[in-house]
mmCIF file of C-alpha atoms in Angstrom:
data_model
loop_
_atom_site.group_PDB
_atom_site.id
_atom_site.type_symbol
_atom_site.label_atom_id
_atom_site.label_comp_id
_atom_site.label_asym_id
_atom_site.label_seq_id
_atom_site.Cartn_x
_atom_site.Cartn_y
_atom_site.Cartn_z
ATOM 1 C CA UNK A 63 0.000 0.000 0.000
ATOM 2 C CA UNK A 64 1.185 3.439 -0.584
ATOM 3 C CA UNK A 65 1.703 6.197 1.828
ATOM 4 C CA UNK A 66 2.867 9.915 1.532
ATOM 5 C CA UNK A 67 4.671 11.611 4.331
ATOM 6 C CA UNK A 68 3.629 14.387 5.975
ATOM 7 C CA UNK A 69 3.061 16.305 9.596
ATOM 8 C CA UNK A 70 0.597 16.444 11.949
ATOM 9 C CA UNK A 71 -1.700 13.037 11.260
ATOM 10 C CA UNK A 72 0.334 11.168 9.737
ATOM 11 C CA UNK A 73 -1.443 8.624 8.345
ATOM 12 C CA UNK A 74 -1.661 7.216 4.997
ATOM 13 C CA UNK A 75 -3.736 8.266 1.781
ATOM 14 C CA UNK A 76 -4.953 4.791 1.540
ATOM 15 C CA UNK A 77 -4.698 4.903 -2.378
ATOM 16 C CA UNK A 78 -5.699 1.232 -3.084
ATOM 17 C CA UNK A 79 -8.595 1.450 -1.123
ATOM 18 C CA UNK A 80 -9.429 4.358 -2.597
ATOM 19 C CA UNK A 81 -9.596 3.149 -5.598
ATOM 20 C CA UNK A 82 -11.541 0.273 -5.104
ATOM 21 C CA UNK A 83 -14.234 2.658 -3.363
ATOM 22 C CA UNK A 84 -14.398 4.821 -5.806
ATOM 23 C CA UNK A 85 -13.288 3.368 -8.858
ATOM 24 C CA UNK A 86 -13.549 6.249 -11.937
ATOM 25 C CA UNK A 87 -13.959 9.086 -10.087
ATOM 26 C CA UNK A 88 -11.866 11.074 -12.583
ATOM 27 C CA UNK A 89 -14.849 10.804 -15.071
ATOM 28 C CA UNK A 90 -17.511 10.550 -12.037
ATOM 29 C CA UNK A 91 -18.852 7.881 -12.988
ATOM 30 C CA UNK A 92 -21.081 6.787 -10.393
ATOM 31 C CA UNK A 93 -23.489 3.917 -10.139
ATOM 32 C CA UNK A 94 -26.358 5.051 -12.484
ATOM 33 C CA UNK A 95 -28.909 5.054 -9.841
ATOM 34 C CA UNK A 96 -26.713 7.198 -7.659
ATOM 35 C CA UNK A 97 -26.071 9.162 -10.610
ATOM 36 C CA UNK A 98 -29.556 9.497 -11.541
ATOM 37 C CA UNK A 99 -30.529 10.273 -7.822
ATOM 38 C CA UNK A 100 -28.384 13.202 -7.497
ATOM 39 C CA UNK A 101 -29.660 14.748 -10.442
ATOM 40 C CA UNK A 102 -33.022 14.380 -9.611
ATOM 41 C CA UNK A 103 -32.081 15.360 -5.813
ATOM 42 C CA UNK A 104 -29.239 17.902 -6.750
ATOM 43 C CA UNK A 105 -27.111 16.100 -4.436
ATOM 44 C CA UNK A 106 -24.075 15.950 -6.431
ATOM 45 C CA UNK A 107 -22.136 18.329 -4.229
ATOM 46 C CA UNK A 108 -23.184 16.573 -1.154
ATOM 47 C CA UNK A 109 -22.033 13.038 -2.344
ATOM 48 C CA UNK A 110 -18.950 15.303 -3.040
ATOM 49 C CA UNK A 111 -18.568 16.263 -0.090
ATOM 50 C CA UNK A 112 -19.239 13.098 2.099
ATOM 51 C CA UNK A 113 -16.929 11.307 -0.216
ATOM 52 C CA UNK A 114 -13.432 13.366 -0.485
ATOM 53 C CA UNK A 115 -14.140 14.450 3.649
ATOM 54 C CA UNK A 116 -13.720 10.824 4.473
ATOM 55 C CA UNK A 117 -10.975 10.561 2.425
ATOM 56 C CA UNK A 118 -9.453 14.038 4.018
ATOM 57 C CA UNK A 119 -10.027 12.746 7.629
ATOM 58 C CA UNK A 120 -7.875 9.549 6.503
ATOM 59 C CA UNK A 121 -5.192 11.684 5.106
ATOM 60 C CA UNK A 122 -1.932 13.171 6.282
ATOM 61 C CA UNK A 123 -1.812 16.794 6.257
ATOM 62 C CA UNK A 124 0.863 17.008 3.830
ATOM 63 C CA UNK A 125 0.752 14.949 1.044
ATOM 64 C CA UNK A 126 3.571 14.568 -1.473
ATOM 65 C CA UNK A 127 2.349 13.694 -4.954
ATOM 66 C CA UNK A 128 5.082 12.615 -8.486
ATOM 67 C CA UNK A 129 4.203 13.672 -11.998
ATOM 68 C CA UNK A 130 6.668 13.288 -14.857
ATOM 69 C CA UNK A 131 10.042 12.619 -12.446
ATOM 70 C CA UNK A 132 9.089 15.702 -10.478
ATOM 71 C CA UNK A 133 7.783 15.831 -6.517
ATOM 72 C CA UNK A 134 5.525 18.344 -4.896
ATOM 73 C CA UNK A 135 4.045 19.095 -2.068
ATOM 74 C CA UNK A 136 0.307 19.679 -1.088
ATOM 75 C CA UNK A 137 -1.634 20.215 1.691
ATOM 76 C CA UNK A 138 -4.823 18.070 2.587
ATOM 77 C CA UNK A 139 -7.195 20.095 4.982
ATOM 78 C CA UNK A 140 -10.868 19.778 3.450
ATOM 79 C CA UNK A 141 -12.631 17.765 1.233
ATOM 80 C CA UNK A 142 -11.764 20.205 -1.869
ATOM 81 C CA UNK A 143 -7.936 19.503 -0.825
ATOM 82 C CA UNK A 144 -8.788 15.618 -1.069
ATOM 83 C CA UNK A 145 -10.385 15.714 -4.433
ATOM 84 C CA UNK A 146 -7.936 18.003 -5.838
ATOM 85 C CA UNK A 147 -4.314 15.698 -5.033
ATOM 86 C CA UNK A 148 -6.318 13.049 -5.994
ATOM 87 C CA UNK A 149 -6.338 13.981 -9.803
ATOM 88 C CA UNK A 150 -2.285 13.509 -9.441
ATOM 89 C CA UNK A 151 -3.732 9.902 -9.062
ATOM 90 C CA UNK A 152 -4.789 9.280 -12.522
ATOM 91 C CA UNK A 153 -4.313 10.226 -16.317
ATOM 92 C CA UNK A 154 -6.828 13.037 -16.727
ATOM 93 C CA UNK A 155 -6.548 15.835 -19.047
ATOM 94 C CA UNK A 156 -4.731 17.605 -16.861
ATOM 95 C CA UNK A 157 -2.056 15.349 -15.778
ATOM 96 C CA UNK A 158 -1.291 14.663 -19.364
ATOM 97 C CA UNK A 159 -1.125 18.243 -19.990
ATOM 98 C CA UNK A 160 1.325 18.493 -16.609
ATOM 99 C CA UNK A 161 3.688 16.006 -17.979
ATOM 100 C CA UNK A 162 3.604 17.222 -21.723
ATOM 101 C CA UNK A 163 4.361 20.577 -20.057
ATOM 102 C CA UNK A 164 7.320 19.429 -17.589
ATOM 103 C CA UNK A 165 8.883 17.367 -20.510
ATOM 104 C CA UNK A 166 9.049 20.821 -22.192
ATOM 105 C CA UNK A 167 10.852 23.401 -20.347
ATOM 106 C CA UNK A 168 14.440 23.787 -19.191
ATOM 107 C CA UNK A 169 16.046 25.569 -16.249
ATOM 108 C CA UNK A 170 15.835 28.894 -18.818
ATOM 109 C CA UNK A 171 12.182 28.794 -18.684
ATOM 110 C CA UNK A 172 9.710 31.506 -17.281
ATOM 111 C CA UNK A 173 6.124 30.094 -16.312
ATOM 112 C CA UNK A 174 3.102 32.156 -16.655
ATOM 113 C CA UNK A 175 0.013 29.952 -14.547
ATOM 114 C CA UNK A 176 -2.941 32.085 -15.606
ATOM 115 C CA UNK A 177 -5.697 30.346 -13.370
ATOM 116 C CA UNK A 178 -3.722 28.748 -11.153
ATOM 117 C CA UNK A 179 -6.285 27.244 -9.159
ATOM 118 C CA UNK A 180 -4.673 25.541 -5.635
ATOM 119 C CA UNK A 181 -1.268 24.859 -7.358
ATOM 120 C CA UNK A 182 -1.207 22.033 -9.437
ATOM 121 C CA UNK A 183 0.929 23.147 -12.361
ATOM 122 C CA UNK A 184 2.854 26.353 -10.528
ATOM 123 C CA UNK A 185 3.661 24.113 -7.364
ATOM 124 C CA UNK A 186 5.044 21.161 -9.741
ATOM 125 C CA UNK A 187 6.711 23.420 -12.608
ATOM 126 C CA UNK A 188 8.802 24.654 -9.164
ATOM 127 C CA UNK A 189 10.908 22.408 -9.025
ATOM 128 C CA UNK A 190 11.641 21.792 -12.672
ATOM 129 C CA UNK A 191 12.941 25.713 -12.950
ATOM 130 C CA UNK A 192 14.570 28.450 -10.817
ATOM 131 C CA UNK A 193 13.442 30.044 -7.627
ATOM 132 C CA UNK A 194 11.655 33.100 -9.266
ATOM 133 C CA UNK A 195 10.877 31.803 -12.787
ATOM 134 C CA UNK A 196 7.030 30.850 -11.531
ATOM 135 C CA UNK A 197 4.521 33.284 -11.715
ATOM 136 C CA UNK A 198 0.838 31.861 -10.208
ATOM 137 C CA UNK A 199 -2.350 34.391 -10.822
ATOM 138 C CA UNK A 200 -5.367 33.044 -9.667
ATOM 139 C CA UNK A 201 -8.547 35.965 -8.475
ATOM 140 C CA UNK A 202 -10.779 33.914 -6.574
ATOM 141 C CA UNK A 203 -10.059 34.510 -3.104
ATOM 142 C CA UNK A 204 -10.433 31.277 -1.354
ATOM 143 C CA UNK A 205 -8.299 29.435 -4.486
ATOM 144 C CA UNK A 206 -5.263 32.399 -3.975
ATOM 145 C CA UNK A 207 -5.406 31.550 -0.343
ATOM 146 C CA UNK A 208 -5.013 27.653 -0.947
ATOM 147 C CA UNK A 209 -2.544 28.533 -3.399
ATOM 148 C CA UNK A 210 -0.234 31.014 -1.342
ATOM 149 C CA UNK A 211 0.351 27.930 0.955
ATOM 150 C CA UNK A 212 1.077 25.094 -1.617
ATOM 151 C CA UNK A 213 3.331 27.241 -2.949
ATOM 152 C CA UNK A 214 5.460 28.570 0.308
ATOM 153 C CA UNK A 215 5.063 24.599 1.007
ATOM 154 C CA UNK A 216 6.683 23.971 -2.295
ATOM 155 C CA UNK A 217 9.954 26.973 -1.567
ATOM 156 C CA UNK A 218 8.290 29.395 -4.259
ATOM 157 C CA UNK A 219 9.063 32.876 -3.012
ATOM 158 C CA UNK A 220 6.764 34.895 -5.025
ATOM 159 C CA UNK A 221 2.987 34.870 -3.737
ATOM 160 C CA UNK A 222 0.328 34.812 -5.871
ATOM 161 C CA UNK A 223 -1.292 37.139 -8.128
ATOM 162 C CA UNK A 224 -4.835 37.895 -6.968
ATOM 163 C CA UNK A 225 -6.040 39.856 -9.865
ATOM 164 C CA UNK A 226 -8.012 38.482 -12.490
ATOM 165 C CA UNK A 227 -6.045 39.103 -16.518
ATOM 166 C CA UNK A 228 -8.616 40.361 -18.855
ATOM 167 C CA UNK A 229 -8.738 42.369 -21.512
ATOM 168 C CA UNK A 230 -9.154 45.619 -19.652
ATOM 169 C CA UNK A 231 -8.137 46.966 -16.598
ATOM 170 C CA UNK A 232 -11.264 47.323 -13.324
ATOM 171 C CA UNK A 233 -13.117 45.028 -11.523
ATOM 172 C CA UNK A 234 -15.112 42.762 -12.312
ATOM 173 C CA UNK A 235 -17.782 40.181 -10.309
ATOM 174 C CA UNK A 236 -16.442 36.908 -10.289
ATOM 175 C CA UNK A 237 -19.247 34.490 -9.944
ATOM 176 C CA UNK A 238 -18.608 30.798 -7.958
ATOM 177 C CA UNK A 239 -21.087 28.138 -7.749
ATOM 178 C CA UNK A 240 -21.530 24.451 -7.716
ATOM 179 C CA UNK A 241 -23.965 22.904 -10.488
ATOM 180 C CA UNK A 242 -25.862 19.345 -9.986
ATOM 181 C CA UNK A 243 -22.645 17.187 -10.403
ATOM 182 C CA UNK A 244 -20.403 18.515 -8.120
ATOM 183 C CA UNK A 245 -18.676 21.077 -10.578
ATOM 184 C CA UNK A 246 -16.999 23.951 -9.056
ATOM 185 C CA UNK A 247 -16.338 26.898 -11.694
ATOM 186 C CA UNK A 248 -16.117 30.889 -12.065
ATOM 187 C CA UNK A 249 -17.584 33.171 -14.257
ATOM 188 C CA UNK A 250 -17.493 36.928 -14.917
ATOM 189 C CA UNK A 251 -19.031 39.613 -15.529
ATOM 190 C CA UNK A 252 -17.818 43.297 -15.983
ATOM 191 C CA UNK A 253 -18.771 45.946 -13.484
ATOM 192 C CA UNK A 254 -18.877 48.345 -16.496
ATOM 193 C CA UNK A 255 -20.093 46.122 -18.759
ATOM 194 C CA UNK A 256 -23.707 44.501 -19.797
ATOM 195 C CA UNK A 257 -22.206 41.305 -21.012
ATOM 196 C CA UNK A 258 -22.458 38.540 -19.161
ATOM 197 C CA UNK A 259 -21.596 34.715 -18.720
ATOM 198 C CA UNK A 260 -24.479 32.907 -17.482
ATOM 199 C CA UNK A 261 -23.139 29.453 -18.287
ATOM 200 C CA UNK A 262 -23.114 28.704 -14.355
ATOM 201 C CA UNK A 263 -26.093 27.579 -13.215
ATOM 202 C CA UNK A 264 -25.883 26.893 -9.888
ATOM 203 C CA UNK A 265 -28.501 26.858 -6.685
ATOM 204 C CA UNK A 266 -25.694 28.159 -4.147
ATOM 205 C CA UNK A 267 -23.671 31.339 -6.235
ATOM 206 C CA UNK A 268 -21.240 33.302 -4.496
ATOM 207 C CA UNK A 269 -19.842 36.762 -5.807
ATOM 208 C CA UNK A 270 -16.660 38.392 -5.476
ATOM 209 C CA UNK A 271 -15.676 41.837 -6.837
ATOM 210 C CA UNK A 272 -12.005 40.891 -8.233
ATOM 211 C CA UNK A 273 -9.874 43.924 -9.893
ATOM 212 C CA UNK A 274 -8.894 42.758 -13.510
ATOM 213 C CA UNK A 275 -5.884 43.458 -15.377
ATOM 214 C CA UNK A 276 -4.270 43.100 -19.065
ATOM 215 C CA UNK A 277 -1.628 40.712 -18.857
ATOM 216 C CA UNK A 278 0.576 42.796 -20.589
ATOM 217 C CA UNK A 279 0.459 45.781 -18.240
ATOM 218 C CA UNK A 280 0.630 43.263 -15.234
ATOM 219 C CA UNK A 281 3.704 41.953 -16.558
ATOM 220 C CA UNK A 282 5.316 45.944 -16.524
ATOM 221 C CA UNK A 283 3.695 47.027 -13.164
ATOM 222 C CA UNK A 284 5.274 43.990 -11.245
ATOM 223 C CA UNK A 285 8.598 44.103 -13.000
ATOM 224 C CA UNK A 286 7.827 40.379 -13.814
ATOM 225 C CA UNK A 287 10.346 38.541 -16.158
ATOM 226 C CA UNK A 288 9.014 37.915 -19.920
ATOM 227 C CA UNK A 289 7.211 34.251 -20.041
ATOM 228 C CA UNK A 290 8.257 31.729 -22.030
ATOM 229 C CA UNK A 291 5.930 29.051 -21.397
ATOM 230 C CA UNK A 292 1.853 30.063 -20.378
ATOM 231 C CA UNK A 293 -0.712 28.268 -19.411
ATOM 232 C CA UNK A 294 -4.203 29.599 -19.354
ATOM 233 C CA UNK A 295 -7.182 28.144 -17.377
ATOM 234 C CA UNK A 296 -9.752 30.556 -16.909
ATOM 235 C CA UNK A 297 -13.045 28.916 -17.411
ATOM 236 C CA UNK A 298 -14.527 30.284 -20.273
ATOM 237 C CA UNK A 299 -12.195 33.762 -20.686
ATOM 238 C CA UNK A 300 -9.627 32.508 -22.667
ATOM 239 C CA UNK A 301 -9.929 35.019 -25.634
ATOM 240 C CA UNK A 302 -10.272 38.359 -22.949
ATOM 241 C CA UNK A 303 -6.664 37.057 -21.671
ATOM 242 C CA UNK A 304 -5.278 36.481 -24.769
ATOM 243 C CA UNK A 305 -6.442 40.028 -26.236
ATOM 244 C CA UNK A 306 -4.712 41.770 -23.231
ATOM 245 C CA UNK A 307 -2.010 40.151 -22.872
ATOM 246 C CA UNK A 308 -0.722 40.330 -27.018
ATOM 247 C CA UNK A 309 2.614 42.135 -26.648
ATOM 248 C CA UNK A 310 3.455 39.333 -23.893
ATOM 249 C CA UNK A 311 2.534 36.043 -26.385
ATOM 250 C CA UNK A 312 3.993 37.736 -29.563
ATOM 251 C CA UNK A 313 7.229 38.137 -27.950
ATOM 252 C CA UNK A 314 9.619 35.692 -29.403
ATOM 253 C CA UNK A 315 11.017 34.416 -26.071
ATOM 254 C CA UNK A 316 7.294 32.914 -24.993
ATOM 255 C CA UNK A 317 7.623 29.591 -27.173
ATOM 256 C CA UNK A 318 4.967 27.294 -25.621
ATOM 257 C CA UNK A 319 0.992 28.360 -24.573
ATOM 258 C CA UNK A 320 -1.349 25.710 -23.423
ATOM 259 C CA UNK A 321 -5.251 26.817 -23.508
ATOM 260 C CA UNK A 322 -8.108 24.980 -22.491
ATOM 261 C CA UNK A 323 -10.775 25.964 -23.965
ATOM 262 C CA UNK A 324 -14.220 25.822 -22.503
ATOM 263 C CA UNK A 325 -15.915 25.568 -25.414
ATOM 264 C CA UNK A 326 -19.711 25.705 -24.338
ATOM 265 C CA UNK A 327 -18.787 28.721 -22.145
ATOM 266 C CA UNK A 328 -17.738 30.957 -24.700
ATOM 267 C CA UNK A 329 -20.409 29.958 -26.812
ATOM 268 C CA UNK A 330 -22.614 30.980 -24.356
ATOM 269 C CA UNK A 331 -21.449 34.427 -25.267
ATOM 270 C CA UNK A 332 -21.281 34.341 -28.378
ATOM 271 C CA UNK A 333 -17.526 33.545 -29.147
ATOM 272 C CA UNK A 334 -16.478 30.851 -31.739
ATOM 273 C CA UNK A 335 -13.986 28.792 -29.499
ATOM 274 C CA UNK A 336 -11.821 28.080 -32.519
ATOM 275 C CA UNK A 337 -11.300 31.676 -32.404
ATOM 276 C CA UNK A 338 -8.312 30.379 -29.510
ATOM 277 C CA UNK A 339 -6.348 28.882 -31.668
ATOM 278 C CA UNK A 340 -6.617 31.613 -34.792
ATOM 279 C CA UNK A 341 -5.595 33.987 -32.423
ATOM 280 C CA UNK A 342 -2.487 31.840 -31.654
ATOM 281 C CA UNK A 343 -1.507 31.772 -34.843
ATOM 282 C CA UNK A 344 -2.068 35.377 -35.459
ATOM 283 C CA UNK A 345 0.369 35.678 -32.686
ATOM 284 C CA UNK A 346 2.818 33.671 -34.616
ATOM 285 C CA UNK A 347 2.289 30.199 -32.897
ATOM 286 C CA UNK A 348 1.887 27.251 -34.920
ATOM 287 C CA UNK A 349 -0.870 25.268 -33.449
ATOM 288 C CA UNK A 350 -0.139 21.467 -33.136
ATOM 289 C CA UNK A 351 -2.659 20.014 -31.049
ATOM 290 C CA UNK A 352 -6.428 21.444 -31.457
ATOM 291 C CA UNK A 353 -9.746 18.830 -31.140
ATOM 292 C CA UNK A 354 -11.542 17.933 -33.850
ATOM 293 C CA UNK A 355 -14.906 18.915 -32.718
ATOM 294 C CA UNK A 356 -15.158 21.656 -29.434
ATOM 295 C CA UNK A 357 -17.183 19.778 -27.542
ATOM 296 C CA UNK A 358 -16.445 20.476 -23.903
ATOM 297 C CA UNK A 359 -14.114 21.585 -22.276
ATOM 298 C CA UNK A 360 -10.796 21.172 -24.361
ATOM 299 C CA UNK A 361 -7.247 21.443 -24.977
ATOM 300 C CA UNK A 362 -4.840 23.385 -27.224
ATOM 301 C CA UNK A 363 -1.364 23.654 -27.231
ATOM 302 C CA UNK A 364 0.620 26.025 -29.165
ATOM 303 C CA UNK A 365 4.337 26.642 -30.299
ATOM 304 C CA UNK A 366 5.885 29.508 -31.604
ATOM 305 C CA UNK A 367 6.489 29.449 -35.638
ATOM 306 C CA UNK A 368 9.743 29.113 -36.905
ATOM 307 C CA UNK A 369 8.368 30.746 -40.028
#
């Protein structure tokens, strides 16, 4: 059985066991009754809940978790901390997208995390570069605070970002919720604007005023160094950070952008998600991975041209 070290309970993760309990949690994939149930019920976050606290109470504070031939270091102090190091666990989306983008960068490497969430990519990509080449922006408030201490855990020395990158510089309301499966997103709206996402649907919303930035005039106010490798996560307003932050991708020292694209989202207001890509190339990337169809939620990855 596996174990990960840590302080304060130090007990084990129990990995086989949880993965006999809960089998294919990655694509939550419940028993169909259950499943149909917590529709019906809007239980979803509840079963959430019930599930990854038990597996929180059985867990060591600390958890160490390997992607890709590189260690880091997470804490485990609510059900939201459970489900989240348990994604290291399998081979999602996003841990294929955390190995692609560890295999890719070298000790000269600056990495932009735009949506950084609790950690998982800035925390990781730590220890594959230099103490000050990781820069982590994530706006929502409880996310930043969750991420400040995976990343002190993890010796990065620069805190996170708390502003939200857009494509113009104010506030704007970002929106959290939970919908009928246990999702946990963000959407936004402009205090100065009329347009609005309303993809979330949720019963339980919370609202935080969040000041927004362009990523290029971030980048000058905080003296940050020029990225080379960015990864954007920002459910839904993908093309806002890419219009403000143009100067910073058409730079010819960032080489590498990953984008997932959340492809219902922005056609919800009335973007073409393909647009993410053209705009990549427009920037002078040469798009080699893009999904047939845009589904869902998606992924595209992006180098810069040699032409």
């Amino acid at each position: 059985m596996s174990t990960d070290s840590g302080t304060g309970r130090d007990r084990p993760l129990l990995h086989e066991w949880e993965s006999r309990l809960y089998g294919t949690v990655q694509s939550r994939d419940y028993p169909v009754p259950v499943q149909f149930l917590s529709t019906l019920l809007r239980v979803g976050t509840t079963l959430d809940r019930a599930y990854w606290g038990s597996i929180a109470d059985l867990s060591a504070d600390i958890t160490e978790r390997h992607v890709g031939g590189v260690s880091g270091r997470f804490y485990v102090r609510s059900w939201l901390d459970a489900k989240f190091v348990h994604q290291f666990g399998g081979d999602g989306t996003h841990i294929e997208l955390l190995r692609d983008l560890l295999s890719n960068v070298d000790e000269s490497d600056v990495f932009l995390d735009v949506g950084a969430n609790f950690g998982k990519f800035s925390c990781m990509l730590a220890h594959a570069l230099p103490p000050g080449n990781v820069v982590a922006v994530e706006p929502h408030p409880a996310n930043a605070d969750r991420l400040d201490e995976n990343l002190a855990l993890n010796c990065v020395d620069r805190a996170a970002i708390r502003r939200a990158l857009s494509d113009e510089n104010g506030t704007a309301e970002l929106t959290v919720g939970t919908d009928v499966s246990g999702f946990q997103g963000a959407a936004f709206r402009s205090i100065s604007s009329t347009r609005t996402l309303d993809w979330l649907k949720s019963r339980r919303e919370i609202t935080h005023e969040v000041p927004t930035i362009r990523g290029d005039d971030l980048i000058e106010e905080a003296d940050l160094p020029q990225p080379t490798v960015v990864k954007i996560d920002v459910e839904g307003a993908e093309l806002r950070v890419i219009d403000g932050m143009r100067e910073t991708l058409e730079n010819e020292a960032c080489r590498l952008v990953y984008c997932e694209v959340h492809a219902k989202r922005l056609r919800g207001t009335g973007d073409d998600p393909r647009r993410v890509a053209r705009e990549l190339e427009a920037l002078g990337f040469e798009v080699v991975e893009e999904p047939e169809t845009y589904g869902g939620t998606e992924q595209v990855k992006a180098v810069r041209s040699d032409g």
